[in-house]
């Protein structure tokens, strides 16, 4: 049931209760005096209750979303979030054997929902929340997968590097040994060719499988951009003419760097 329905049911109930409280009936004078006191106290409190529920229960209007999404604080947070991701991508491009070919950035601001009475998701707690999604695609030589991943680990070994994978990551070392032909399946016998390095809360690195034949998994194309709407929705595909297939044709295989979803700006109710 929506918040509006709850309020529509509550208002008549409050009014009915107010009428009952106000009706003197056949009460004695002393009782009628008490009834009047209750009426004086009850009716204003009832009105306040209804107004409070209505105010806290409304979903954020589109006009408010656009206003909040364009205020200086939101703009600054947006720029900082985007710059941080681009700076990290630049390090991957310069410090590892990977070659940057495509960056996809999606940025969306959404208004909070009406009060959730039963199935609570938390979307009724904020007026607006802006979220950014960033993915970078790189090309690499499929004949040098071991050297490429080992180069990533070497870059991650450096103090202060934003690359979260280093040679202290045992699984990553096992992946390198697998591609050098020195070890079996990194996740155990029969698990097949690896395709991912994962660091919780930071970055996920995926790549085209090059050894598997019948069930070989490849990096997919990014989803199409939603219509661009300044302030509340952006989608950048840089360069616009480059696809994952283009990178694969040029380099032989594709690596995908996925940043975690970042809620960079929130206004709470």
PDB file of C-alpha atoms in Angstrom:
ATOM      1  CA  UNK A   1       0.000   0.000   0.000  1.00  0.00           C
ATOM      2  CA  UNK A   2       1.417   3.432  -0.914  1.00  0.00           C
ATOM      3  CA  UNK A   3       2.001   6.230   1.563  1.00  0.00           C
ATOM      4  CA  UNK A   4      -0.680   8.308  -0.132  1.00  0.00           C
ATOM      5  CA  UNK A   5      -3.235   5.586   0.540  1.00  0.00           C
ATOM      6  CA  UNK A   6      -2.194   5.445   4.186  1.00  0.00           C
ATOM      7  CA  UNK A   7      -2.631   9.187   4.549  1.00  0.00           C
ATOM      8  CA  UNK A   8      -5.994   9.090   2.786  1.00  0.00           C
ATOM      9  CA  UNK A   9      -7.153   6.484   5.297  1.00  0.00           C
ATOM     10  CA  UNK A  10      -5.623   8.273   8.256  1.00  0.00           C
ATOM     11  CA  UNK A  11      -7.176  11.692   7.653  1.00  0.00           C
ATOM     12  CA  UNK A  12     -10.829  10.514   7.882  1.00  0.00           C
ATOM     13  CA  UNK A  13      -9.925   8.428  10.917  1.00  0.00           C
ATOM     14  CA  UNK A  14      -8.411  11.423  12.685  1.00  0.00           C
ATOM     15  CA  UNK A  15     -11.373  13.593  11.761  1.00  0.00           C
ATOM     16  CA  UNK A  16     -13.776  10.946  13.043  1.00  0.00           C
ATOM     17  CA  UNK A  17     -11.829  10.650  16.276  1.00  0.00           C
ATOM     18  CA  UNK A  18     -11.871  14.420  16.609  1.00  0.00           C
ATOM     19  CA  UNK A  19     -15.638  14.481  16.143  1.00  0.00           C
ATOM     20  CA  UNK A  20     -16.092  11.807  18.762  1.00  0.00           C
ATOM     21  CA  UNK A  21     -13.860  13.698  21.138  1.00  0.00           C
ATOM     22  CA  UNK A  22     -15.798  16.890  20.492  1.00  0.00           C
ATOM     23  CA  UNK A  23     -19.325  15.434  20.845  1.00  0.00           C
ATOM     24  CA  UNK A  24     -20.655  16.234  24.320  1.00  0.00           C
ATOM     25  CA  UNK A  25     -23.663  13.887  24.116  1.00  0.00           C
ATOM     26  CA  UNK A  26     -25.488  13.476  27.429  1.00  0.00           C
ATOM     27  CA  UNK A  27     -22.424  14.083  29.596  1.00  0.00           C
ATOM     28  CA  UNK A  28     -22.692  15.896  32.916  1.00  0.00           C
ATOM     29  CA  UNK A  29     -21.421  19.508  33.026  1.00  0.00           C
ATOM     30  CA  UNK A  30     -18.138  18.476  34.676  1.00  0.00           C
ATOM     31  CA  UNK A  31     -17.651  15.730  32.103  1.00  0.00           C
ATOM     32  CA  UNK A  32     -18.501  18.148  29.292  1.00  0.00           C
ATOM     33  CA  UNK A  33     -15.811  20.494  30.568  1.00  0.00           C
ATOM     34  CA  UNK A  34     -13.268  17.671  30.479  1.00  0.00           C
ATOM     35  CA  UNK A  35     -14.431  16.776  26.993  1.00  0.00           C
ATOM     36  CA  UNK A  36     -13.841  20.332  25.815  1.00  0.00           C
ATOM     37  CA  UNK A  37     -10.305  20.240  27.242  1.00  0.00           C
ATOM     38  CA  UNK A  38      -9.603  16.978  25.439  1.00  0.00           C
ATOM     39  CA  UNK A  39     -10.999  18.509  22.241  1.00  0.00           C
ATOM     40  CA  UNK A  40      -8.776  21.566  22.530  1.00  0.00           C
ATOM     41  CA  UNK A  41      -5.706  19.348  22.943  1.00  0.00           C
ATOM     42  CA  UNK A  42      -6.607  16.525  20.597  1.00  0.00           C
ATOM     43  CA  UNK A  43      -7.594  18.355  17.404  1.00  0.00           C
ATOM     44  CA  UNK A  44      -4.364  20.406  16.985  1.00  0.00           C
ATOM     45  CA  UNK A  45      -2.235  17.367  17.757  1.00  0.00           C
ATOM     46  CA  UNK A  46      -4.171  15.357  15.197  1.00  0.00           C
ATOM     47  CA  UNK A  47      -3.604  17.966  12.534  1.00  0.00           C
ATOM     48  CA  UNK A  48       0.118  18.055  13.321  1.00  0.00           C
ATOM     49  CA  UNK A  49       0.276  14.254  13.086  1.00  0.00           C
ATOM     50  CA  UNK A  50      -1.383  14.202   9.677  1.00  0.00           C
ATOM     51  CA  UNK A  51       0.845  16.957   8.318  1.00  0.00           C
ATOM     52  CA  UNK A  52       3.979  15.277   9.671  1.00  0.00           C
ATOM     53  CA  UNK A  53       3.122  11.962   8.084  1.00  0.00           C
ATOM     54  CA  UNK A  54       2.371  13.641   4.795  1.00  0.00           C
ATOM     55  CA  UNK A  55       5.641  15.576   4.827  1.00  0.00           C
ATOM     56  CA  UNK A  56       7.911  12.637   5.647  1.00  0.00           C
ATOM     57  CA  UNK A  57       6.104  10.261   3.346  1.00  0.00           C
ATOM     58  CA  UNK A  58       6.379  12.043   0.040  1.00  0.00           C
ATOM     59  CA  UNK A  59       8.748  10.968  -2.712  1.00  0.00           C
ATOM     60  CA  UNK A  60      11.216  13.616  -3.877  1.00  0.00           C
ATOM     61  CA  UNK A  61       9.831  15.628  -6.775  1.00  0.00           C
ATOM     62  CA  UNK A  62      11.683  15.778 -10.089  1.00  0.00           C
ATOM     63  CA  UNK A  63      12.103  19.515  -9.667  1.00  0.00           C
ATOM     64  CA  UNK A  64      13.819  19.027  -6.309  1.00  0.00           C
ATOM     65  CA  UNK A  65      16.050  16.287  -7.709  1.00  0.00           C
ATOM     66  CA  UNK A  66      17.247  18.553 -10.512  1.00  0.00           C
ATOM     67  CA  UNK A  67      17.840  21.423  -8.096  1.00  0.00           C
ATOM     68  CA  UNK A  68      19.850  19.328  -5.640  1.00  0.00           C
ATOM     69  CA  UNK A  69      21.781  17.545  -8.392  1.00  0.00           C
ATOM     70  CA  UNK A  70      22.939  20.883  -9.768  1.00  0.00           C
ATOM     71  CA  UNK A  71      23.952  22.616  -6.561  1.00  0.00           C
ATOM     72  CA  UNK A  72      27.672  23.437  -6.016  1.00  0.00           C
ATOM     73  CA  UNK A  73      28.187  20.693  -3.440  1.00  0.00           C
ATOM     74  CA  UNK A  74      26.887  18.030  -5.811  1.00  0.00           C
ATOM     75  CA  UNK A  75      28.936  19.358  -8.721  1.00  0.00           C
ATOM     76  CA  UNK A  76      32.102  19.316  -6.625  1.00  0.00           C
ATOM     77  CA  UNK A  77      31.465  15.762  -5.380  1.00  0.00           C
ATOM     78  CA  UNK A  78      30.789  14.641  -8.973  1.00  0.00           C
ATOM     79  CA  UNK A  79      34.018  16.133 -10.254  1.00  0.00           C
ATOM     80  CA  UNK A  80      36.056  14.620  -7.414  1.00  0.00           C
ATOM     81  CA  UNK A  81      34.587  11.145  -7.933  1.00  0.00           C
ATOM     82  CA  UNK A  82      35.235  11.249 -11.673  1.00  0.00           C
ATOM     83  CA  UNK A  83      38.780  12.625 -11.278  1.00  0.00           C
ATOM     84  CA  UNK A  84      39.679   9.909  -8.763  1.00  0.00           C
ATOM     85  CA  UNK A  85      38.577   7.161 -11.168  1.00  0.00           C
ATOM     86  CA  UNK A  86      40.350   8.728 -14.148  1.00  0.00           C
ATOM     87  CA  UNK A  87      43.562   9.141 -12.143  1.00  0.00           C
ATOM     88  CA  UNK A  88      43.490   5.457 -11.222  1.00  0.00           C
ATOM     89  CA  UNK A  89      42.839   4.436 -14.834  1.00  0.00           C
ATOM     90  CA  UNK A  90      45.824   6.548 -15.929  1.00  0.00           C
ATOM     91  CA  UNK A  91      48.078   4.626 -13.523  1.00  0.00           C
ATOM     92  CA  UNK A  92      46.895   1.306 -14.959  1.00  0.00           C
ATOM     93  CA  UNK A  93      47.644   2.619 -18.440  1.00  0.00           C
ATOM     94  CA  UNK A  94      51.147   3.936 -17.680  1.00  0.00           C
ATOM     95  CA  UNK A  95      52.422   1.468 -15.051  1.00  0.00           C
ATOM     96  CA  UNK A  96      51.186  -1.870 -16.447  1.00  0.00           C
ATOM     97  CA  UNK A  97      51.550  -3.659 -19.808  1.00  0.00           C
ATOM     98  CA  UNK A  98      47.838  -2.978 -20.485  1.00  0.00           C
ATOM     99  CA  UNK A  99      46.889  -0.423 -23.139  1.00  0.00           C
ATOM    100  CA  UNK A 100      43.866   1.744 -22.461  1.00  0.00           C
ATOM    101  CA  UNK A 101      41.312   1.728 -25.261  1.00  0.00           C
ATOM    102  CA  UNK A 102      37.903   2.652 -23.876  1.00  0.00           C
ATOM    103  CA  UNK A 103      36.380   4.321 -20.808  1.00  0.00           C
ATOM    104  CA  UNK A 104      32.675   4.159 -19.965  1.00  0.00           C
ATOM    105  CA  UNK A 105      31.239   6.375 -17.226  1.00  0.00           C
ATOM    106  CA  UNK A 106      27.629   6.447 -16.086  1.00  0.00           C
ATOM    107  CA  UNK A 107      26.385   8.986 -13.583  1.00  0.00           C
ATOM    108  CA  UNK A 108      22.801   9.153 -12.319  1.00  0.00           C
ATOM    109  CA  UNK A 109      20.951  11.069  -9.606  1.00  0.00           C
ATOM    110  CA  UNK A 110      17.664   9.697  -8.283  1.00  0.00           C
ATOM    111  CA  UNK A 111      15.118  11.035  -5.836  1.00  0.00           C
ATOM    112  CA  UNK A 112      14.093   9.222  -2.673  1.00  0.00           C
ATOM    113  CA  UNK A 113      10.927   7.169  -2.561  1.00  0.00           C
ATOM    114  CA  UNK A 114       7.793   7.624  -0.516  1.00  0.00           C
ATOM    115  CA  UNK A 115       7.786   6.235   3.002  1.00  0.00           C
ATOM    116  CA  UNK A 116       8.252   2.456   2.947  1.00  0.00           C
ATOM    117  CA  UNK A 117       6.085   0.965   5.663  1.00  0.00           C
ATOM    118  CA  UNK A 118       6.583  -2.735   5.010  1.00  0.00           C
ATOM    119  CA  UNK A 119       9.202  -3.703   2.411  1.00  0.00           C
ATOM    120  CA  UNK A 120      11.990  -1.335   3.420  1.00  0.00           C
ATOM    121  CA  UNK A 121      14.935  -0.811   1.066  1.00  0.00           C
ATOM    122  CA  UNK A 122      16.224   2.439   2.528  1.00  0.00           C
ATOM    123  CA  UNK A 123      15.250   4.421  -0.573  1.00  0.00           C
ATOM    124  CA  UNK A 124      12.826   6.462   1.529  1.00  0.00           C
ATOM    125  CA  UNK A 125      15.583   7.815   3.788  1.00  0.00           C
ATOM    126  CA  UNK A 126      17.141  10.272   1.351  1.00  0.00           C
ATOM    127  CA  UNK A 127      15.963  13.182  -0.784  1.00  0.00           C
ATOM    128  CA  UNK A 128      18.512  12.471  -3.505  1.00  0.00           C
ATOM    129  CA  UNK A 129      21.356  10.066  -4.141  1.00  0.00           C
ATOM    130  CA  UNK A 130      23.873  10.361  -6.981  1.00  0.00           C
ATOM    131  CA  UNK A 131      25.791   7.287  -8.096  1.00  0.00           C
ATOM    132  CA  UNK A 132      28.694   6.797 -10.488  1.00  0.00           C
ATOM    133  CA  UNK A 133      29.720   3.676 -12.421  1.00  0.00           C
ATOM    134  CA  UNK A 134      33.115   3.568 -14.172  1.00  0.00           C
ATOM    135  CA  UNK A 135      34.589   0.839 -16.374  1.00  0.00           C
ATOM    136  CA  UNK A 136      37.821   0.860 -18.387  1.00  0.00           C
ATOM    137  CA  UNK A 137      38.768  -1.512 -21.206  1.00  0.00           C
ATOM    138  CA  UNK A 138      42.358  -2.330 -22.152  1.00  0.00           C
ATOM    139  CA  UNK A 139      44.016  -4.271 -24.937  1.00  0.00           C
ATOM    140  CA  UNK A 140      46.768  -6.874 -24.454  1.00  0.00           C
ATOM    141  CA  UNK A 141      48.721  -9.526 -26.330  1.00  0.00           C
ATOM    142  CA  UNK A 142      47.081 -12.960 -25.813  1.00  0.00           C
ATOM    143  CA  UNK A 143      50.505 -14.614 -26.238  1.00  0.00           C
ATOM    144  CA  UNK A 144      51.846 -12.759 -23.197  1.00  0.00           C
ATOM    145  CA  UNK A 145      49.033 -13.116 -20.666  1.00  0.00           C
ATOM    146  CA  UNK A 146      51.405 -14.283 -17.921  1.00  0.00           C
ATOM    147  CA  UNK A 147      53.736 -11.326 -18.449  1.00  0.00           C
ATOM    148  CA  UNK A 148      50.794  -8.925 -18.572  1.00  0.00           C
ATOM    149  CA  UNK A 149      49.290 -10.081 -15.273  1.00  0.00           C
ATOM    150  CA  UNK A 150      52.742 -10.298 -13.677  1.00  0.00           C
ATOM    151  CA  UNK A 151      53.324  -6.698 -14.796  1.00  0.00           C
ATOM    152  CA  UNK A 152      50.087  -5.677 -13.082  1.00  0.00           C
ATOM    153  CA  UNK A 153      51.311  -7.320  -9.866  1.00  0.00           C
ATOM    154  CA  UNK A 154      54.677  -5.548 -10.136  1.00  0.00           C
ATOM    155  CA  UNK A 155      52.902  -2.196 -10.486  1.00  0.00           C
ATOM    156  CA  UNK A 156      50.745  -3.049  -7.478  1.00  0.00           C
ATOM    157  CA  UNK A 157      53.849  -3.809  -5.403  1.00  0.00           C
ATOM    158  CA  UNK A 158      54.868  -0.148  -5.464  1.00  0.00           C
ATOM    159  CA  UNK A 159      54.207   1.848  -2.333  1.00  0.00           C
ATOM    160  CA  UNK A 160      51.136   4.034  -2.660  1.00  0.00           C
ATOM    161  CA  UNK A 161      49.958   2.381  -5.890  1.00  0.00           C
ATOM    162  CA  UNK A 162      46.167   2.458  -6.459  1.00  0.00           C
ATOM    163  CA  UNK A 163      46.484  -1.009  -8.019  1.00  0.00           C
ATOM    164  CA  UNK A 164      45.275  -3.426  -5.305  1.00  0.00           C
ATOM    165  CA  UNK A 165      46.936  -6.560  -6.730  1.00  0.00           C
ATOM    166  CA  UNK A 166      50.545  -7.343  -5.850  1.00  0.00           C
ATOM    167  CA  UNK A 167      52.820 -10.360  -5.545  1.00  0.00           C
ATOM    168  CA  UNK A 168      51.611 -10.811  -1.963  1.00  0.00           C
ATOM    169  CA  UNK A 169      48.315 -11.992  -3.512  1.00  0.00           C
ATOM    170  CA  UNK A 170      48.857 -15.759  -3.626  1.00  0.00           C
ATOM    171  CA  UNK A 171      45.976 -16.500  -5.980  1.00  0.00           C
ATOM    172  CA  UNK A 172      47.286 -13.919  -8.464  1.00  0.00           C
ATOM    173  CA  UNK A 173      50.721 -15.573  -8.421  1.00  0.00           C
ATOM    174  CA  UNK A 174      49.017 -18.898  -9.094  1.00  0.00           C
ATOM    175  CA  UNK A 175      47.232 -17.345 -12.095  1.00  0.00           C
ATOM    176  CA  UNK A 176      50.587 -16.181 -13.488  1.00  0.00           C
ATOM    177  CA  UNK A 177      52.043 -19.677 -13.001  1.00  0.00           C
ATOM    178  CA  UNK A 178      49.014 -21.151 -14.762  1.00  0.00           C
ATOM    179  CA  UNK A 179      49.622 -19.042 -17.866  1.00  0.00           C
ATOM    180  CA  UNK A 180      53.332 -19.884 -17.748  1.00  0.00           C
ATOM    181  CA  UNK A 181      52.410 -23.577 -17.756  1.00  0.00           C
ATOM    182  CA  UNK A 182      53.872 -24.160 -14.282  1.00  0.00           C
ATOM    183  CA  UNK A 183      50.627 -24.860 -12.413  1.00  0.00           C
ATOM    184  CA  UNK A 184      47.206 -26.354 -12.940  1.00  0.00           C
ATOM    185  CA  UNK A 185      43.813 -24.658 -12.643  1.00  0.00           C
ATOM    186  CA  UNK A 186      44.215 -21.900 -10.006  1.00  0.00           C
ATOM    187  CA  UNK A 187      40.891 -22.701  -8.310  1.00  0.00           C
ATOM    188  CA  UNK A 188      41.469 -26.417  -8.278  1.00  0.00           C
ATOM    189  CA  UNK A 189      41.412 -29.339 -10.737  1.00  0.00           C
ATOM    190  CA  UNK A 190      38.640 -29.081 -13.306  1.00  0.00           C
ATOM    191  CA  UNK A 191      37.765 -25.441 -12.597  1.00  0.00           C
ATOM    192  CA  UNK A 192      39.247 -24.301 -15.900  1.00  0.00           C
ATOM    193  CA  UNK A 193      40.955 -21.153 -17.076  1.00  0.00           C
ATOM    194  CA  UNK A 194      40.838 -18.166 -14.703  1.00  0.00           C
ATOM    195  CA  UNK A 195      39.235 -14.909 -15.812  1.00  0.00           C
ATOM    196  CA  UNK A 196      39.232 -12.558 -12.844  1.00  0.00           C
ATOM    197  CA  UNK A 197      41.177 -10.903 -10.044  1.00  0.00           C
ATOM    198  CA  UNK A 198      38.951  -9.389  -7.393  1.00  0.00           C
ATOM    199  CA  UNK A 199      39.643  -6.954  -4.567  1.00  0.00           C
ATOM    200  CA  UNK A 200      36.618  -6.281  -2.377  1.00  0.00           C
ATOM    201  CA  UNK A 201      35.545  -2.660  -2.358  1.00  0.00           C
ATOM    202  CA  UNK A 202      38.220  -1.478  -4.789  1.00  0.00           C
ATOM    203  CA  UNK A 203      38.517  -2.946  -8.296  1.00  0.00           C
ATOM    204  CA  UNK A 204      37.710  -6.065 -10.312  1.00  0.00           C
ATOM    205  CA  UNK A 205      39.916  -7.109 -13.242  1.00  0.00           C
ATOM    206  CA  UNK A 206      38.475  -9.466 -15.867  1.00  0.00           C
ATOM    207  CA  UNK A 207      39.945 -10.699 -19.148  1.00  0.00           C
ATOM    208  CA  UNK A 208      39.221 -12.741 -22.263  1.00  0.00           C
ATOM    209  CA  UNK A 209      39.930 -16.413 -21.818  1.00  0.00           C
ATOM    210  CA  UNK A 210      42.561 -17.531 -24.337  1.00  0.00           C
ATOM    211  CA  UNK A 211      43.049 -21.249 -23.584  1.00  0.00           C
ATOM    212  CA  UNK A 212      39.457 -22.440 -23.294  1.00  0.00           C
ATOM    213  CA  UNK A 213      37.896 -23.431 -26.598  1.00  0.00           C
ATOM    214  CA  UNK A 214      34.250 -24.549 -26.592  1.00  0.00           C
ATOM    215  CA  UNK A 215      33.211 -22.503 -23.548  1.00  0.00           C
ATOM    216  CA  UNK A 216      35.599 -19.588 -23.930  1.00  0.00           C
ATOM    217  CA  UNK A 217      34.274 -16.469 -22.198  1.00  0.00           C
ATOM    218  CA  UNK A 218      35.027 -13.038 -23.643  1.00  0.00           C
ATOM    219  CA  UNK A 219      34.577  -9.524 -22.301  1.00  0.00           C
ATOM    220  CA  UNK A 220      31.211  -8.189 -23.485  1.00  0.00           C
ATOM    221  CA  UNK A 221      30.453  -4.834 -25.003  1.00  0.00           C
ATOM    222  CA  UNK A 222      29.309  -2.149 -22.539  1.00  0.00           C
ATOM    223  CA  UNK A 223      25.592  -1.542 -22.417  1.00  0.00           C
ATOM    224  CA  UNK A 224      24.183   1.277 -24.476  1.00  0.00           C
ATOM    225  CA  UNK A 225      24.108   4.700 -22.879  1.00  0.00           C
ATOM    226  CA  UNK A 226      20.803   5.944 -21.518  1.00  0.00           C
ATOM    227  CA  UNK A 227      19.590   9.282 -22.939  1.00  0.00           C
ATOM    228  CA  UNK A 228      21.780  12.120 -21.713  1.00  0.00           C
ATOM    229  CA  UNK A 229      20.051  14.522 -19.318  1.00  0.00           C
ATOM    230  CA  UNK A 230      22.294  17.213 -17.800  1.00  0.00           C
ATOM    231  CA  UNK A 231      22.509  17.242 -13.999  1.00  0.00           C
ATOM    232  CA  UNK A 232      20.562  14.065 -13.329  1.00  0.00           C
ATOM    233  CA  UNK A 233      22.014  11.607 -15.855  1.00  0.00           C
ATOM    234  CA  UNK A 234      25.285  11.397 -17.801  1.00  0.00           C
ATOM    235  CA  UNK A 235      26.782   8.619 -19.882  1.00  0.00           C
ATOM    236  CA  UNK A 236      30.245   8.939 -21.431  1.00  0.00           C
ATOM    237  CA  UNK A 237      31.674   6.455 -23.926  1.00  0.00           C
ATOM    238  CA  UNK A 238      35.237   7.543 -24.774  1.00  0.00           C
ATOM    239  CA  UNK A 239      36.130   7.339 -27.604  1.00  0.00           C
ATOM    240  CA  UNK A 240      32.593   7.099 -28.933  1.00  0.00           C
ATOM    241  CA  UNK A 241      33.687   5.182 -32.031  1.00  0.00           C
ATOM    242  CA  UNK A 242      35.636   2.458 -30.189  1.00  0.00           C
ATOM    243  CA  UNK A 243      34.123  -0.897 -29.206  1.00  0.00           C
ATOM    244  CA  UNK A 244      35.411  -3.896 -27.288  1.00  0.00           C
ATOM    245  CA  UNK A 245      35.510  -5.807 -30.570  1.00  0.00           C
ATOM    246  CA  UNK A 246      37.766  -3.078 -32.004  1.00  0.00           C
ATOM    247  CA  UNK A 247      40.220  -3.507 -29.133  1.00  0.00           C
ATOM    248  CA  UNK A 248      40.202  -7.274 -29.557  1.00  0.00           C
ATOM    249  CA  UNK A 249      40.976  -6.950 -33.267  1.00  0.00           C
ATOM    250  CA  UNK A 250      43.810  -4.516 -32.565  1.00  0.00           C
ATOM    251  CA  UNK A 251      45.488  -6.207 -29.592  1.00  0.00           C
ATOM    252  CA  UNK A 252      44.242  -9.792 -29.589  1.00  0.00           C
ATOM    253  CA  UNK A 253      42.492  -9.804 -26.195  1.00  0.00           C
ATOM    254  CA  UNK A 254      40.688  -7.436 -23.830  1.00  0.00           C
ATOM    255  CA  UNK A 255      41.000  -6.733 -20.105  1.00  0.00           C
ATOM    256  CA  UNK A 256      38.156  -5.015 -18.241  1.00  0.00           C
ATOM    257  CA  UNK A 257      38.645  -2.895 -15.133  1.00  0.00           C
ATOM    258  CA  UNK A 258      35.448  -2.357 -13.107  1.00  0.00           C
ATOM    259  CA  UNK A 259      35.237   0.153 -10.285  1.00  0.00           C
ATOM    260  CA  UNK A 260      32.751  -0.439  -7.459  1.00  0.00           C
ATOM    261  CA  UNK A 261      29.540   1.542  -7.555  1.00  0.00           C
ATOM    262  CA  UNK A 262      30.161   4.879  -5.839  1.00  0.00           C
ATOM    263  CA  UNK A 263      27.419   6.884  -4.104  1.00  0.00           C
ATOM    264  CA  UNK A 264      29.197  10.215  -4.242  1.00  0.00           C
ATOM    265  CA  UNK A 265      26.430  12.580  -3.146  1.00  0.00           C
ATOM    266  CA  UNK A 266      23.470  12.026  -0.810  1.00  0.00           C
ATOM    267  CA  UNK A 267      21.016  14.412   0.863  1.00  0.00           C
ATOM    268  CA  UNK A 268      19.128  12.743   3.678  1.00  0.00           C
ATOM    269  CA  UNK A 269      15.542  13.503   4.596  1.00  0.00           C
TER     270      UNK A 269
END
